[in-house]
CSV table of C-alpha atoms in Angstrom, one decimal:
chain,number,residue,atom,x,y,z
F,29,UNK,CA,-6.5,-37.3,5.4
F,30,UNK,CA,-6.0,-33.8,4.0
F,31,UNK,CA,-4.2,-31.8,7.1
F,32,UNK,CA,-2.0,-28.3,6.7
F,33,UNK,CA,0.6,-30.1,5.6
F,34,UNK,CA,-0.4,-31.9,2.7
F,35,UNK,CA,1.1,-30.8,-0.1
F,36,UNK,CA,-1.7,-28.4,-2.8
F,37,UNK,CA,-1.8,-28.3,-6.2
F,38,UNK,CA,-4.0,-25.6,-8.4
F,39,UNK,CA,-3.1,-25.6,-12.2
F,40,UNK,CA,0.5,-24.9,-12.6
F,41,UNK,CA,0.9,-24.2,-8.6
F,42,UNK,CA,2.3,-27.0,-6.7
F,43,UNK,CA,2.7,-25.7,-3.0
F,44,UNK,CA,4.4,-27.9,-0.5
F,45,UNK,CA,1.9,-27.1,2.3
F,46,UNK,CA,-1.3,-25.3,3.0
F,47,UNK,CA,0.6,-22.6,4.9
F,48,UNK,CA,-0.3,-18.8,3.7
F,49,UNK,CA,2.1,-15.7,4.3
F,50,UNK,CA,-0.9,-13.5,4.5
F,51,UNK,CA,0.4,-9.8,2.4
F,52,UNK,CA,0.8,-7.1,5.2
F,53,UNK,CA,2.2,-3.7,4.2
F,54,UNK,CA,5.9,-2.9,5.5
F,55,UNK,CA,5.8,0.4,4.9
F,56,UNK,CA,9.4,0.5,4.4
F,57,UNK,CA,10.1,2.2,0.9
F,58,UNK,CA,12.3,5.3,2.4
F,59,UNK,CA,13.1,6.3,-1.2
F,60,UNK,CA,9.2,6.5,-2.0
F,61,UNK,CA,9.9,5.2,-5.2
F,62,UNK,CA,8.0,2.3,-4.7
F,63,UNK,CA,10.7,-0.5,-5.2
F,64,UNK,CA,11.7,-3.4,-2.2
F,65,UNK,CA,14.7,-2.7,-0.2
F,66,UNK,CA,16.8,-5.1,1.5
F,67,UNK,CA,14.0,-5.1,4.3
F,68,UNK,CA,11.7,-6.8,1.8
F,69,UNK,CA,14.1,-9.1,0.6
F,70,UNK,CA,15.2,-10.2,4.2
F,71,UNK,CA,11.3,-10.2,5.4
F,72,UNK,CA,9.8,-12.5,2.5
F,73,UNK,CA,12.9,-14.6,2.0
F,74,UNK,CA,13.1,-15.4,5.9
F,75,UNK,CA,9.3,-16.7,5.9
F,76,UNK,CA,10.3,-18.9,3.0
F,77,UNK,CA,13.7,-20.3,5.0
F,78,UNK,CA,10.7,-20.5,7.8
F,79,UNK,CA,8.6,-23.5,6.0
F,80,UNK,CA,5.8,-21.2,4.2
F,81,UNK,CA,4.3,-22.6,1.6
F,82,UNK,CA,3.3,-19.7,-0.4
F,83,UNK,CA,4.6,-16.0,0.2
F,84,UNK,CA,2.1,-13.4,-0.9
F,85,UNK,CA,4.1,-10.5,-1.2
F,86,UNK,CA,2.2,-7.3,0.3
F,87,UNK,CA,-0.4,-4.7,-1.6
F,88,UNK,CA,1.7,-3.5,-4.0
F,89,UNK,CA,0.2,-0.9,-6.4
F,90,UNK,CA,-0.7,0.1,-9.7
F,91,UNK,CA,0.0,4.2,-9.7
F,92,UNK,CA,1.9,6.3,-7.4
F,93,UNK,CA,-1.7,7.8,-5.9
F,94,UNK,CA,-3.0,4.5,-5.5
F,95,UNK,CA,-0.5,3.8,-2.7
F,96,UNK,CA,-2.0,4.1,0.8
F,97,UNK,CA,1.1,5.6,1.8
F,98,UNK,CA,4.2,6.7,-0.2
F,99,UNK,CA,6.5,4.0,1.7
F,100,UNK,CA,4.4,1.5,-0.1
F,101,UNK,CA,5.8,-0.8,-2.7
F,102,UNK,CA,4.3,-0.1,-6.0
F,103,UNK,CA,4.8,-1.9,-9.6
F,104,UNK,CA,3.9,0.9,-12.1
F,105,UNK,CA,7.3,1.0,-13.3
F,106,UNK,CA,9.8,-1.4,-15.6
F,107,UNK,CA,12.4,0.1,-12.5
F,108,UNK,CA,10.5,-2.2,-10.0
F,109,UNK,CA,11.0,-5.6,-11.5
F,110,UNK,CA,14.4,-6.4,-10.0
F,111,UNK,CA,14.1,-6.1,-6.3
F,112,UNK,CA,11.1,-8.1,-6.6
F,113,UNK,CA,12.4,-10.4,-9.2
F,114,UNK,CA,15.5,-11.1,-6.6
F,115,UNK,CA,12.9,-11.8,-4.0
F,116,UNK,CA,10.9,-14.3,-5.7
F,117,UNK,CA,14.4,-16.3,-6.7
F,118,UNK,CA,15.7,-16.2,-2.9
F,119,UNK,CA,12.6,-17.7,-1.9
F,120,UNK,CA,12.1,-20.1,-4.7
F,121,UNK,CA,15.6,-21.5,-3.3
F,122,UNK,CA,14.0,-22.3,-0.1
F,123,UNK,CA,11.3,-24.4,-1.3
F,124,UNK,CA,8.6,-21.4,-1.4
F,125,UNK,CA,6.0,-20.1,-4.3
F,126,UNK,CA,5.6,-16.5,-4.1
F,127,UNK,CA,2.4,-14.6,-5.3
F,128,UNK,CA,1.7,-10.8,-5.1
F,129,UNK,CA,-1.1,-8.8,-4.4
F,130,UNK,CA,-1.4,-5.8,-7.2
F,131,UNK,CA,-3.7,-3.0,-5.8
F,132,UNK,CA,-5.0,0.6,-5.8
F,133,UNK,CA,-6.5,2.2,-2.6
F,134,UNK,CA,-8.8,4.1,-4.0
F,135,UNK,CA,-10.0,6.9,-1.6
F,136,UNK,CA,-8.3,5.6,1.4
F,137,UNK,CA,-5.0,6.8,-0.3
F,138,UNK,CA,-3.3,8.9,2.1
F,139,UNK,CA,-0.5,10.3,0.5
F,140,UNK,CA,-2.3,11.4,-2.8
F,141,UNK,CA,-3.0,14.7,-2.7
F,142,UNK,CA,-6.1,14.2,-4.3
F,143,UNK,CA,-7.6,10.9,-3.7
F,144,UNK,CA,-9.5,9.0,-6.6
F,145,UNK,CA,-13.2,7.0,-6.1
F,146,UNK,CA,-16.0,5.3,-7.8
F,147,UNK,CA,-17.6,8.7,-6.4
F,148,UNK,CA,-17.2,11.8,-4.3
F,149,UNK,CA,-17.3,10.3,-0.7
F,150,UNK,CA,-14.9,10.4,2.0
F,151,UNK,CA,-13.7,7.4,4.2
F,152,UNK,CA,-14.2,9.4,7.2
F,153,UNK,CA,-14.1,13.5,8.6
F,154,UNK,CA,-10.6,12.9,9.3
F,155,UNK,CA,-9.8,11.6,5.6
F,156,UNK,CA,-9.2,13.6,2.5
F,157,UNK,CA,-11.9,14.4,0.1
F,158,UNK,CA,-12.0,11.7,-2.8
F,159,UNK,CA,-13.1,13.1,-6.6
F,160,UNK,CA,-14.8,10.6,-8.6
F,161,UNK,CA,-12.8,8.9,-11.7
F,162,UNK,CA,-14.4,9.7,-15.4
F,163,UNK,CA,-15.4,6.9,-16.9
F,164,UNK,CA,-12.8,7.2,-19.0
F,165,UNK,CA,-10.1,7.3,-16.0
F,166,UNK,CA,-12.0,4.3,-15.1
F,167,UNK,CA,-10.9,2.5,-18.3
F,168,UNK,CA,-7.3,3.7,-18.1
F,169,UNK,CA,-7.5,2.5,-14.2
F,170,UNK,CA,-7.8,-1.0,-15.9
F,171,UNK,CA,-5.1,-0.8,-17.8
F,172,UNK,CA,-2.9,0.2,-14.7
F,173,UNK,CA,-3.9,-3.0,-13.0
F,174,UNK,CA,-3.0,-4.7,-16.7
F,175,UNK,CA,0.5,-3.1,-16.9
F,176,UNK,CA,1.3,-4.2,-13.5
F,177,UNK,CA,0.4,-7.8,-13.3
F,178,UNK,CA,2.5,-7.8,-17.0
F,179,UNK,CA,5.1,-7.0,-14.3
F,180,UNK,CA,4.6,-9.2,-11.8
F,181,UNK,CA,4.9,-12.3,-14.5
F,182,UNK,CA,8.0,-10.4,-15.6
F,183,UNK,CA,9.3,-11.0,-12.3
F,184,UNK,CA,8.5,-14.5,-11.8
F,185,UNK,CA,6.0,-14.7,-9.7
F,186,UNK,CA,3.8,-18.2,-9.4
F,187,UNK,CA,0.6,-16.3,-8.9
F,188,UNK,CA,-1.4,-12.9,-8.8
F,189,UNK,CA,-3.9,-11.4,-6.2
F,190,UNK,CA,-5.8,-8.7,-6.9
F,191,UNK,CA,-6.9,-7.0,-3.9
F,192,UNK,CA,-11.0,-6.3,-4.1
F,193,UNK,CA,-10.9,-6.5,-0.2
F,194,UNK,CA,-10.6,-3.6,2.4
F,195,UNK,CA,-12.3,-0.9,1.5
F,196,UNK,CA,-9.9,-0.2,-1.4
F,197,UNK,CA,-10.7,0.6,-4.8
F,198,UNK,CA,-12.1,-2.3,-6.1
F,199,UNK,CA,-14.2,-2.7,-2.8
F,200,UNK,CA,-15.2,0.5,-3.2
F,201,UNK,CA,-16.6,-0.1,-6.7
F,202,UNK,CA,-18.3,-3.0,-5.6
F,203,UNK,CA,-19.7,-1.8,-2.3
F,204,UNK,CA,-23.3,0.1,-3.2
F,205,UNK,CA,-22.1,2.2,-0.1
F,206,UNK,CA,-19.6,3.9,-2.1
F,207,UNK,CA,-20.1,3.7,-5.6
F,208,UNK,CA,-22.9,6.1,-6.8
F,209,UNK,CA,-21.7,6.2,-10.0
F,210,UNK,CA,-24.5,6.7,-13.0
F,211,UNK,CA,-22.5,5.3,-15.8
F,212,UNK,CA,-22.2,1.9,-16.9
F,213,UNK,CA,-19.7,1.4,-13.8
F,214,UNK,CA,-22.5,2.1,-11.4
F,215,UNK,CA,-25.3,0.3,-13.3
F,216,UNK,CA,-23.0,-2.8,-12.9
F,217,UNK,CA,-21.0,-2.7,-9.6
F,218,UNK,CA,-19.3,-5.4,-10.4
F,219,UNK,CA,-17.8,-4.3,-14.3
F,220,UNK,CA,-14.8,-2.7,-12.8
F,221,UNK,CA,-13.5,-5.8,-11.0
F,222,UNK,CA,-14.3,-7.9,-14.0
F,223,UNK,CA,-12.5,-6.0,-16.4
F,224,UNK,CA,-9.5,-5.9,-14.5
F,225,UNK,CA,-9.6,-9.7,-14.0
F,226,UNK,CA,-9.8,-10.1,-17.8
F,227,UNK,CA,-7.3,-7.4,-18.2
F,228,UNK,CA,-5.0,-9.6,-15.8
F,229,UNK,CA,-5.8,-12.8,-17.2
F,230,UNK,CA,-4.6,-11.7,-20.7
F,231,UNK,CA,-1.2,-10.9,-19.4
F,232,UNK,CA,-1.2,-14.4,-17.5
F,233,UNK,CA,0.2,-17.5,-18.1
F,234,UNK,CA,-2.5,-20.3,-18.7
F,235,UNK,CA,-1.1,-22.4,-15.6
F,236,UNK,CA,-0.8,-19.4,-13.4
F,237,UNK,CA,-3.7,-19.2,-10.9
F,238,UNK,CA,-5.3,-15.9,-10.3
F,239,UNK,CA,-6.4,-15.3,-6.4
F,240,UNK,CA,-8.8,-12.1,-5.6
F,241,UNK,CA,-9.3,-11.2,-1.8
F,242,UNK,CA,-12.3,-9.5,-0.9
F,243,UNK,CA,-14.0,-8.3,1.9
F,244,UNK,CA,-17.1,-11.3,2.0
F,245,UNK,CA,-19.2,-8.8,5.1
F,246,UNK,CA,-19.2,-5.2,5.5
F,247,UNK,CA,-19.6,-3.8,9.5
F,248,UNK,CA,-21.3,-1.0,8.8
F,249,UNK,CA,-24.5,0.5,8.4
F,250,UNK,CA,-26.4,-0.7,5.3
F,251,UNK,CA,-23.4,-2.8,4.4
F,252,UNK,CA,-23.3,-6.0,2.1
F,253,UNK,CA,-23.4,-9.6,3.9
F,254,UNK,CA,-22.4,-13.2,2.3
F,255,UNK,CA,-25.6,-13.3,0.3
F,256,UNK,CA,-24.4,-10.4,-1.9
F,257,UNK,CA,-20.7,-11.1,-1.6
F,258,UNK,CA,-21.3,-14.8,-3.0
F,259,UNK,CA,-23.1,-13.0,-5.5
F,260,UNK,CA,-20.6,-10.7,-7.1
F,261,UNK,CA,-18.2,-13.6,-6.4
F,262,UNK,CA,-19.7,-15.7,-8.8
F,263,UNK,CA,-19.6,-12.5,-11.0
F,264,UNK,CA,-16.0,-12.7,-10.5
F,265,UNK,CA,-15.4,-16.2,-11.1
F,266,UNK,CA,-16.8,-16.2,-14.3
F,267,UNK,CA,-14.6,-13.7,-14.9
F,268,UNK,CA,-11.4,-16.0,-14.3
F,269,UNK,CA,-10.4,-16.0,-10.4
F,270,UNK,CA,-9.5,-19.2,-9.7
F,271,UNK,CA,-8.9,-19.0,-6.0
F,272,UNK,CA,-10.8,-16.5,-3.4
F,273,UNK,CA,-9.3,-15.6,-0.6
F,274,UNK,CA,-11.4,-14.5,1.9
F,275,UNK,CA,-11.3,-11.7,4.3
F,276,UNK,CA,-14.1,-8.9,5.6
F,277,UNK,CA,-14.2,-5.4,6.7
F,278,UNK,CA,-12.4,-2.1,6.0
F,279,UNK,CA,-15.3,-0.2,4.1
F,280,UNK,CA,-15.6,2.4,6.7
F,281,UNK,CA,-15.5,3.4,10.9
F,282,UNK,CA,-16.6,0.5,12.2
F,283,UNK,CA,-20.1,1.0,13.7
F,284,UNK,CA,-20.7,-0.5,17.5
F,285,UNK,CA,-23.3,-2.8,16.3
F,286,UNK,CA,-21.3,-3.8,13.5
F,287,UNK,CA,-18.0,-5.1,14.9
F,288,UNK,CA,-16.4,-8.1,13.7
F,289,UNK,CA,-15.5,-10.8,16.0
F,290,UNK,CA,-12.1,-10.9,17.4
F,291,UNK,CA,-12.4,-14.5,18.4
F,292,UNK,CA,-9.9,-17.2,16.6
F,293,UNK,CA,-11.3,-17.9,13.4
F,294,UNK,CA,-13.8,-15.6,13.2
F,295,UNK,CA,-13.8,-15.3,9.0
F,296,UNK,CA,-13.6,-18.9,8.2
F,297,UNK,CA,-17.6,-19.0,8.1
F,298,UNK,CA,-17.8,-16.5,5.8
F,299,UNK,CA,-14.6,-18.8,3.3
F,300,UNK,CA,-16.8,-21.7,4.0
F,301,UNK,CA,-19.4,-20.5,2.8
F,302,UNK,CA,-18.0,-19.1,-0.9
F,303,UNK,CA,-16.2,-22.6,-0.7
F,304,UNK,CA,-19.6,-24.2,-1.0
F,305,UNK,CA,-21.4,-21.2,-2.8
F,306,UNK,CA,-19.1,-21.5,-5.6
F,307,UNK,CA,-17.3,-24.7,-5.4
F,308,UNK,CA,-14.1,-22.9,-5.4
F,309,UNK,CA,-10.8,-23.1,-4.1
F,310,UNK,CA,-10.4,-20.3,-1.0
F,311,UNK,CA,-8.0,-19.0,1.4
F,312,UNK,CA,-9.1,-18.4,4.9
F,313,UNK,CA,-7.4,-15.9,7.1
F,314,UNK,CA,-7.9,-14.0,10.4
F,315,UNK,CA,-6.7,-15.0,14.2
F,316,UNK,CA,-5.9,-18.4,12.8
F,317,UNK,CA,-2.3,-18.6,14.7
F,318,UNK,CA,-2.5,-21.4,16.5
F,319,UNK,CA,-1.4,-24.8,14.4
F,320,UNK,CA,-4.0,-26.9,15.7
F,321,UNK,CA,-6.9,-24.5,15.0
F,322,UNK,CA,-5.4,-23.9,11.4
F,323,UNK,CA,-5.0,-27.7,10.9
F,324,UNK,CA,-8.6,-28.1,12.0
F,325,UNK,CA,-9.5,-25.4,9.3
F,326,UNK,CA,-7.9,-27.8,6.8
F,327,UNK,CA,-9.0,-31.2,8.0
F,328,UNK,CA,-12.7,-29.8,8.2
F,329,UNK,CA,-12.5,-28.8,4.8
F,330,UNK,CA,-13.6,-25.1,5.5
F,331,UNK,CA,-10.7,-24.0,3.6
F,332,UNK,CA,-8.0,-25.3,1.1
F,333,UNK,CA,-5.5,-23.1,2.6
F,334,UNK,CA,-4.7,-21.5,5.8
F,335,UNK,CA,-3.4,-17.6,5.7
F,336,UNK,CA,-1.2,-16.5,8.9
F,337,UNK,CA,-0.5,-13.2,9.5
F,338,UNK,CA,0.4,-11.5,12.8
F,339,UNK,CA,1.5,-15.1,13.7
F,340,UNK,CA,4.3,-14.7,10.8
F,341,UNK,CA,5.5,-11.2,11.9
F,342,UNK,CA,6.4,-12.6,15.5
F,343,UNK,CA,8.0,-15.7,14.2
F,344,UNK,CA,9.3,-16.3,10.5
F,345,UNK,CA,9.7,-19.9,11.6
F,346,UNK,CA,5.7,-20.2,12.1
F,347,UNK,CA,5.6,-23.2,9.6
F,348,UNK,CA,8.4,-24.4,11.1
F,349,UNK,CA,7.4,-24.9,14.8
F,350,UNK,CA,3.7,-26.0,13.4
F,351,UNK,CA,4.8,-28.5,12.0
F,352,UNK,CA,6.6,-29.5,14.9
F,353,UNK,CA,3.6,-28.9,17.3
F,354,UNK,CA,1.3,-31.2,14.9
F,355,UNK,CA,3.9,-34.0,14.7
F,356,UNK,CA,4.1,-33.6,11.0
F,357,UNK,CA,7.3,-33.6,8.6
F,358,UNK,CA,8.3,-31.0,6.7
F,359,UNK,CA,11.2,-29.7,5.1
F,360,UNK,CA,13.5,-28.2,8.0
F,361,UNK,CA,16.6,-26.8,6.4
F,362,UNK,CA,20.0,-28.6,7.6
F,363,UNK,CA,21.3,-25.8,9.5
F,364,UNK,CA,18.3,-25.9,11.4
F,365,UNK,CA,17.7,-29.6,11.9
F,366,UNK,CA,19.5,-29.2,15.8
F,367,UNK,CA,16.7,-27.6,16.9
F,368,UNK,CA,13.9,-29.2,15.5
């Protein structure tokens, strides 16, 4: 039986378990030039010494304003390659395929002076005001994305993940709660995402899987649900993502009636349910620390892979010491064999 550590293969991916280093933003570029430091390299390389399967590397972005902050890593530049390139060939030596997630944040862009949107609206009263993108910024936007992932194949990586989760800029394109647009990118809310998925596909190898997160339920007020979600999904799919990775949230404040549940597992309804929408490979993620919950994920076949996050900032060995927990074998290294 299929369990989370069954090895997972998806065109030219071949991952040695179902274990996901969900991306989480460091915030640890103190040059604010948008290229990984030795914190990077010591962070992702330690999850990959720790058993992960695949390493997605954290929102990295497209344009120096599309940053959410300017300690944010950021792939806009040739200049950004190496540091990155260096931490995809650490952790390829431990056994680990490394992705990245190439993103702009849109109006939740704190840093920018002027923060850019599918339209005029503000996140919150405490957030900047947003201008809306010309259609032909809009075009150029795509572009950005297409330079970037040109970069990320540059620098080895085994696959891409555009970020369409969050409330960031291709959520917010999406999201009929903040895109107002009149052009052809609000007659088709789903047009922006799809050109950039064809705009990174181009730059792709064939064998390289292309992942998108989004955000499959909104919390707020007149907010999208899976019935719309699994509808621009499918949009998206037949644009060329491959694998979904599904997350929800981050549009806006979160109304009282509208909060997401913070029991374990709370998401993996909503990744079952693309799963099955779409008969496509998806990534669930959200409170799913504990091995034999995540195994269960697996084993039920709610998900093809299992995404840890706050579980793999406490402990880089997570992988590790599931494996352990679930009696299964997996590749310890030999200096750490004692313990295990």
């Amino acid at each position: 039986m299929t369990d989370l550590f069954s090895p997972y293969s998806f065109k030219g991916l071949e991952l040695k378990n179902r274990v996901v280093m969900a991306p989480m933003c460091q915030y640890s570029v103190d040059q604010k030039d948008g290229i990984a430091t030795d914190w990077h390299f010591m962070h992702y390389v330690s999850r990959a010494v720790g058993g992960t399967g695949l390493v997605i590397i954290e929102m990295t972005d497209v344009e120096p304003d599309g940053r959410i902050t300017d300690f944010d890593l950021g792939l806009w530049s040739d200049e950004q390659i190496p540091a990155l390139k260096r931490i995809v060939d650490a952790c390829h030596s431990y056994g680990a395929k490394v992705g990245i997630q190439i993103a702009h944040a849109g109006r939740k862009a704190e840093d920018a002076e002027v923060p850019v949107a599918p339209s005029a609206i503000a996140f919150d009263e405490n957030s900047k005001q947003p201008r809306a993108l010309a259609t032909g910024e809009v075009k150029a936007m795509v572009e950005k994305f297409r330079s970037a992932v040109a970069r990320a194949v540059k620098a080895g990586f085994d696959a891409i993940e555009i970020h369409g989760a969050h409330g960031y800029l291709i959520h917010q394109f999406h999201s009929p709660l903040t895109n107002k647009r009149e052009d052809e990118y609000g007659q088709d809310l789903t047009l922006f995402g799809r050109e950039i998925i064809q705009a990174a596909k181009a730059e792709m190898p064939e064998d390289m899987p292309l992942i998108m997160r989004i955000s499959a339920k909104e919390y707020v007020e007149g907010g999208y649900g899976i019935n719309e979600s699994s509808e621009f999904a499918k949009a998206y799919k037949e644009a060329g993502v491959d694998v979904f990775h599904i997350s929800s949230g981050g549009e806006g404040q979160i109304a009282a009636w509208g909060r997401p549940g913070t029991h374990a597992a709370y998401q993996v309804p909503l990744a079952k349910a693309i799963k099955e929408a779409l008969n496509v490979p998806v990534i669930a993620v959200g409170r799913l620390d504990d091995p034999t919950l995540a195994n269960a994920v697996i084993g039920n076949e709610e998900a093809d892979l299992v995404a840890v996050g706050r579980g793999l900032l406490r402990n880089p060995y997570w992988a590790l010491e599931a494996a352990s927990t679930l009696r299964k074998n997996t590749d310890v290294p030999k200096q750490y064999t004692t313990g295990f």
